[in-house]
mmCIF file of C-alpha atoms in Angstrom:
data_model
loop_
_atom_site.group_PDB
_atom_site.id
_atom_site.type_symbol
_atom_site.label_atom_id
_atom_site.label_comp_id
_atom_site.label_asym_id
_atom_site.label_seq_id
_atom_site.Cartn_x
_atom_site.Cartn_y
_atom_site.Cartn_z
ATOM 1 C CA MET A 381 -24.064 15.350 11.126
ATOM 2 C CA GLU A 382 -22.844 14.995 14.879
ATOM 3 C CA ASN A 383 -19.844 16.068 15.612
ATOM 4 C CA TYR A 384 -18.060 14.992 18.140
ATOM 5 C CA SER A 385 -15.193 15.834 20.112
ATOM 6 C CA SER A 386 -12.307 13.809 19.346
ATOM 7 C CA SER A 387 -10.849 15.004 15.387
ATOM 8 C CA TRP A 388 -13.428 12.936 12.987
ATOM 9 C CA GLU A 389 -16.550 13.507 12.114
ATOM 10 C CA THR A 390 -18.879 10.647 10.993
ATOM 11 C CA THR A 391 -22.416 11.180 8.874
ATOM 12 C CA THR A 392 -24.482 8.538 9.366
ATOM 13 C CA LEU A 393 -27.211 7.510 6.387
ATOM 14 C CA MET A 394 -28.779 4.943 6.590
ATOM 15 C CA LYS A 395 -25.637 1.906 6.823
ATOM 16 C CA MET A 396 -23.397 4.155 5.334
ATOM 17 C CA ALA A 397 -20.689 6.192 7.190
ATOM 18 C CA VAL A 398 -18.587 9.330 6.159
ATOM 19 C CA VAL A 399 -15.288 9.900 8.568
ATOM 20 C CA SER A 400 -12.967 12.309 8.091
ATOM 21 C CA MET A 401 -9.669 10.294 10.058
ATOM 22 C CA GLU A 402 -6.812 11.767 11.549
ATOM 23 C CA GLU A 403 -3.400 9.419 12.902
ATOM 24 C CA PRO A 404 -4.863 10.292 16.809
ATOM 25 C CA SER A 405 -1.777 12.259 18.486
ATOM 26 C CA GLY A 406 0.526 10.342 20.732
ATOM 27 C CA ALA A 407 0.735 7.166 22.327
ATOM 28 C CA LEU A 408 -1.735 4.396 21.044
ATOM 29 C CA PRO A 409 -3.377 3.292 24.011
ATOM 30 C CA VAL A 410 -4.510 0.305 23.886
ATOM 31 C CA ARG A 411 -6.528 -2.510 26.079
ATOM 32 C CA ARG A 412 -3.287 -5.270 27.628
ATOM 33 C CA ARG A 413 -3.059 -8.569 28.767
ATOM 34 C CA ALA A 414 -2.396 -8.672 32.794
ATOM 35 C CA GLY A 415 1.246 -7.951 33.834
ATOM 36 C CA THR A 416 2.599 -7.187 29.053
ATOM 37 C CA GLU A 417 2.574 -4.544 26.952
ATOM 38 C CA THR A 418 0.661 -7.247 23.804
ATOM 39 C CA PRO A 419 -1.842 -5.984 22.458
ATOM 40 C CA VAL A 420 -4.910 -7.631 23.157
ATOM 41 C CA PRO A 421 -6.665 -9.315 20.081
ATOM 42 C CA ALA A 422 -10.008 -9.452 20.149
ATOM 43 C CA SER A 423 -11.869 -13.112 19.373
ATOM 44 C CA GLY A 424 -13.291 -13.638 15.474
ATOM 45 C CA PHE A 425 -16.560 -11.650 13.385
ATOM 46 C CA ALA A 426 -17.643 -15.491 12.664
ATOM 47 C CA MET A 427 -20.641 -15.190 15.783
ATOM 48 C CA ALA A 428 -21.844 -11.797 14.165
ATOM 49 C CA ALA A 429 -22.676 -13.110 10.917
ATOM 50 C CA ALA A 430 -23.938 -16.640 12.369
ATOM 51 C CA ARG A 431 -26.567 -14.170 14.668
ATOM 52 C CA ARG A 432 -27.183 -11.492 11.851
ATOM 53 C CA ALA A 433 -26.896 -14.263 9.238
ATOM 54 C CA ALA A 434 -29.780 -15.581 11.733
ATOM 55 C CA ARG A 435 -31.779 -12.629 12.209
ATOM 56 C CA SER A 436 -31.596 -11.944 8.077
ATOM 57 C CA PRO A 437 -33.886 -13.630 6.065
ATOM 58 C CA SER A 438 -30.970 -14.543 3.365
ATOM 59 C CA PRO A 439 -28.385 -17.511 3.901
ATOM 60 C CA ALA A 440 -24.590 -16.371 4.407
ATOM 61 C CA THR A 441 -22.810 -16.975 1.981
ATOM 62 C CA PRO A 442 -19.481 -18.566 1.504
ATOM 63 C CA SER A 443 -16.445 -16.127 2.050
ATOM 64 C CA GLY A 444 -15.149 -16.603 -1.750
ATOM 65 C CA LEU A 445 -17.696 -15.438 -3.744
ATOM 66 C CA GLN A 446 -17.387 -11.814 -5.217
ATOM 67 C CA GLU A 447 -18.356 -8.862 -3.153
ATOM 68 C CA GLU A 448 -20.968 -8.655 -6.200
ATOM 69 C CA GLU A 449 -22.446 -11.918 -5.163
ATOM 70 C CA ARG A 450 -22.128 -11.372 -1.345
ATOM 71 C CA GLN A 451 -24.431 -9.113 0.574
ATOM 72 C CA VAL A 452 -22.912 -5.823 2.753
ATOM 73 C CA LEU A 453 -23.152 -5.639 5.920
ATOM 74 C CA PHE A 454 -21.540 -2.273 6.752
ATOM 75 C CA GLU A 455 -20.935 0.226 4.247
ATOM 76 C CA PHE A 456 -18.385 3.770 5.125
ATOM 77 C CA ILE A 457 -16.986 5.355 4.079
ATOM 78 C CA VAL A 458 -13.359 7.453 5.507
ATOM 79 C CA VAL A 459 -11.984 10.971 4.329
ATOM 80 C CA LEU A 460 -7.858 9.991 4.911
ATOM 81 C CA LYS A 461 -6.413 12.818 7.126
ATOM 82 C CA GLY A 462 -2.608 13.333 8.002
ATOM 83 C CA ASP A 463 -0.544 10.565 7.151
ATOM 84 C CA PRO A 464 -2.160 7.939 5.140
ATOM 85 C CA LEU A 465 0.332 5.355 6.312
ATOM 86 C CA GLY A 466 -0.455 5.369 10.356
ATOM 87 C CA ILE A 467 -2.890 3.615 12.120
ATOM 88 C CA GLN A 468 -6.676 4.523 10.628
ATOM 89 C CA ARG A 469 -8.896 5.130 13.911
ATOM 90 C CA LEU A 470 -12.865 3.084 12.484
ATOM 91 C CA PRO A 471 -15.841 4.404 12.386
ATOM 92 C CA ASP A 472 -17.995 3.705 16.379
ATOM 93 C CA LYS A 473 -20.982 2.581 14.072
ATOM 94 C CA PHE A 474 -18.147 0.071 12.531
ATOM 95 C CA THR A 475 -16.890 -1.048 15.673
ATOM 96 C CA ASP A 476 -21.155 -1.399 17.359
ATOM 97 C CA PHE A 477 -21.758 -3.013 14.769
ATOM 98 C CA VAL A 478 -18.798 -6.046 15.326
ATOM 99 C CA THR A 479 -19.507 -5.177 18.971
ATOM 100 C CA GLY A 480 -18.076 -8.264 20.663
ATOM 101 C CA ASP A 481 -16.789 -10.738 18.034
ATOM 102 C CA GLU A 482 -14.490 -8.396 16.571
ATOM 103 C CA SER A 483 -11.498 -9.924 14.797
ATOM 104 C CA ALA A 484 -7.489 -9.655 15.398
ATOM 105 C CA SER A 485 -7.344 -8.822 11.901
ATOM 106 C CA LEU A 486 -9.520 -8.023 8.448
ATOM 107 C CA HIS A 487 -8.896 -9.439 5.355
ATOM 108 C CA LEU A 488 -8.432 -5.872 2.421
ATOM 109 C CA TRP A 489 -8.425 -5.853 -1.393
ATOM 110 C CA GLU A 490 -9.129 -3.512 -3.397
ATOM 111 C CA ALA A 491 -13.325 -3.817 -4.881
ATOM 112 C CA ALA A 492 -11.830 -4.405 -8.355
ATOM 113 C CA CYS A 493 -9.990 -7.353 -7.292
ATOM 114 C CA GLY A 494 -10.309 -9.896 -4.853
ATOM 115 C CA CYS A 495 -7.519 -11.131 -6.117
ATOM 116 C CA CYS A 496 -5.079 -9.730 -3.650
ATOM 117 C CA ARG A 497 -5.893 -9.534 0.439
ATOM 118 C CA TRP A 498 -3.780 -7.652 2.606
ATOM 119 C CA ILE A 499 -4.223 -8.855 6.148
ATOM 120 C CA VAL A 500 -4.580 -6.274 7.939
ATOM 121 C CA ASP A 501 -4.286 -6.551 12.289
ATOM 122 C CA VAL A 502 -6.960 -4.589 14.074
ATOM 123 C CA ILE A 503 -6.221 -3.508 18.127
ATOM 124 C CA PHE A 504 -8.810 -1.404 20.641
ATOM 125 C CA ASP A 505 -7.449 1.566 22.625
ATOM 126 C CA ALA A 506 -9.578 1.621 25.729
ATOM 127 C CA ARG A 507 -11.991 3.361 25.450
ATOM 128 C CA GLY A 508 -13.482 0.711 22.266
ATOM 129 C CA LYS A 509 -12.317 3.019 19.476
ATOM 130 C CA MET A 510 -10.878 0.194 16.848
ATOM 131 C CA TYR A 511 -8.297 0.738 14.229
ATOM 132 C CA LEU A 512 -6.604 -0.536 11.582
ATOM 133 C CA HIS A 513 -2.965 -1.392 12.858
ATOM 134 C CA THR A 514 0.063 -4.177 11.447
ATOM 135 C CA GLY A 515 -0.429 -4.844 7.321
ATOM 136 C CA TRP A 516 -2.805 -1.100 7.037
ATOM 137 C CA GLU A 517 0.961 0.563 5.892
ATOM 138 C CA LYS A 518 1.638 -1.971 3.949
ATOM 139 C CA PHE A 519 -1.348 -1.526 2.029
ATOM 140 C CA ALA A 520 -1.964 2.251 1.696
ATOM 141 C CA ARG A 521 1.823 1.811 -0.051
ATOM 142 C CA TYR A 522 1.214 -0.183 -2.563
ATOM 143 C CA HIS A 523 -3.088 1.613 -2.750
ATOM 144 C CA HIS A 524 -0.184 4.954 -3.472
ATOM 145 C CA LEU A 525 -2.293 6.187 -0.253
ATOM 146 C CA GLU A 526 -2.279 10.064 0.049
ATOM 147 C CA GLY A 527 -4.138 12.509 2.502
ATOM 148 C CA ASP A 528 -7.022 13.764 0.547
ATOM 149 C CA PHE A 529 -8.238 10.406 -0.730
ATOM 150 C CA VAL A 530 -10.990 8.652 -0.210
ATOM 151 C CA LEU A 531 -12.197 4.738 0.360
ATOM 152 C CA MET A 532 -15.420 2.881 0.608
ATOM 153 C CA PHE A 533 -15.060 0.559 2.980
ATOM 154 C CA SER A 534 -17.533 -3.099 2.722
ATOM 155 C CA TYR A 535 -17.432 -5.274 5.189
ATOM 156 C CA LEU A 536 -18.443 -8.244 3.731
ATOM 157 C CA GLY A 537 -18.555 -10.511 6.912
ATOM 158 C CA ASP A 538 -16.266 -13.256 7.981
ATOM 159 C CA ALA A 539 -13.601 -10.597 8.194
ATOM 160 C CA ASP A 540 -13.874 -9.647 4.840
ATOM 161 C CA MET A 541 -13.451 -6.164 3.154
ATOM 162 C CA SER A 542 -13.459 -4.625 -0.169
ATOM 163 C CA VAL A 543 -12.800 -1.256 -1.128
ATOM 164 C CA ASN A 544 -12.536 0.997 -3.207
ATOM 165 C CA VAL A 545 -9.788 3.773 -4.221
ATOM 166 C CA PHE A 546 -11.332 7.351 -5.130
ATOM 167 C CA ASP A 547 -8.212 10.148 -4.861
ATOM 168 C CA GLU A 548 -7.965 14.175 -4.533
ATOM 169 C CA THR A 549 -9.092 15.209 -6.981
ATOM 170 C CA ARG A 550 -12.695 12.443 -6.215
ATOM 171 C CA CYS A 551 -11.894 9.635 -9.390
ATOM 172 C CA ARG A 552 -11.849 6.361 -7.955
ATOM 173 C CA ARG A 553 -8.063 4.228 -8.429
ATOM 174 C CA HIS A 554 -7.733 1.065 -10.337
ATOM 175 C CA TYR A 555 -5.347 -1.129 -9.869
ATOM 176 C CA HIS A 556 -5.836 -4.350 -12.132
ATOM 177 C CA ILE A 557 -5.270 -4.648 -16.138
ATOM 178 C CA ASP A 558 -7.900 -6.208 -17.697
ATOM 179 C CA ASN A 559 -6.640 -9.427 -19.282
ATOM 180 C CA THR A 560 -8.964 -9.634 -21.422
ATOM 181 C CA GLU A 561 -8.630 -6.647 -23.516
ATOM 182 C CA GLU A 562 -6.945 -7.377 -27.105
ATOM 183 C CA ASP A 563 -3.247 -7.791 -27.736
ATOM 184 C CA ASP A 564 -2.657 -4.683 -31.207
ATOM 185 C CA ASP A 565 -0.718 -6.744 -32.699
#
């Protein structure tokens, strides 16, 4: 396990990172446009996806497919510490993976259901650290996220990310009812 001086830790196994994260203390320094107080959104993920697709022997998959049908490009696990509704830092290895093609937002959805998506803005601090920002609180409230929950993120390209949620007992949570069940009448 690699230890960093900040309040989180990262472990990498192949393409998997385990991250224990806390909300950053104090105000978050972000890159700003000259003369404004507006965070600088980065450009899209499309160029990175195109570069990775060019390096990959398999063709790129359309983003309308279910997660199981799409190639997972990067996965990591986050253990929520501190306020789960506050902004959340993404692992440096993921940030490095998308370097140069950072999106202004990511599209998150609970992995078992591709029907509900949340657009979550991404911001960067002065050191290049990547954070989930606007929209994260709505996602966290809907999924009733609490401290010590474990989230498994799967990046599928084109700013799409599925999320598996595990509660404090490390059991996976499911948020949508299967409509294929028969009625008892």
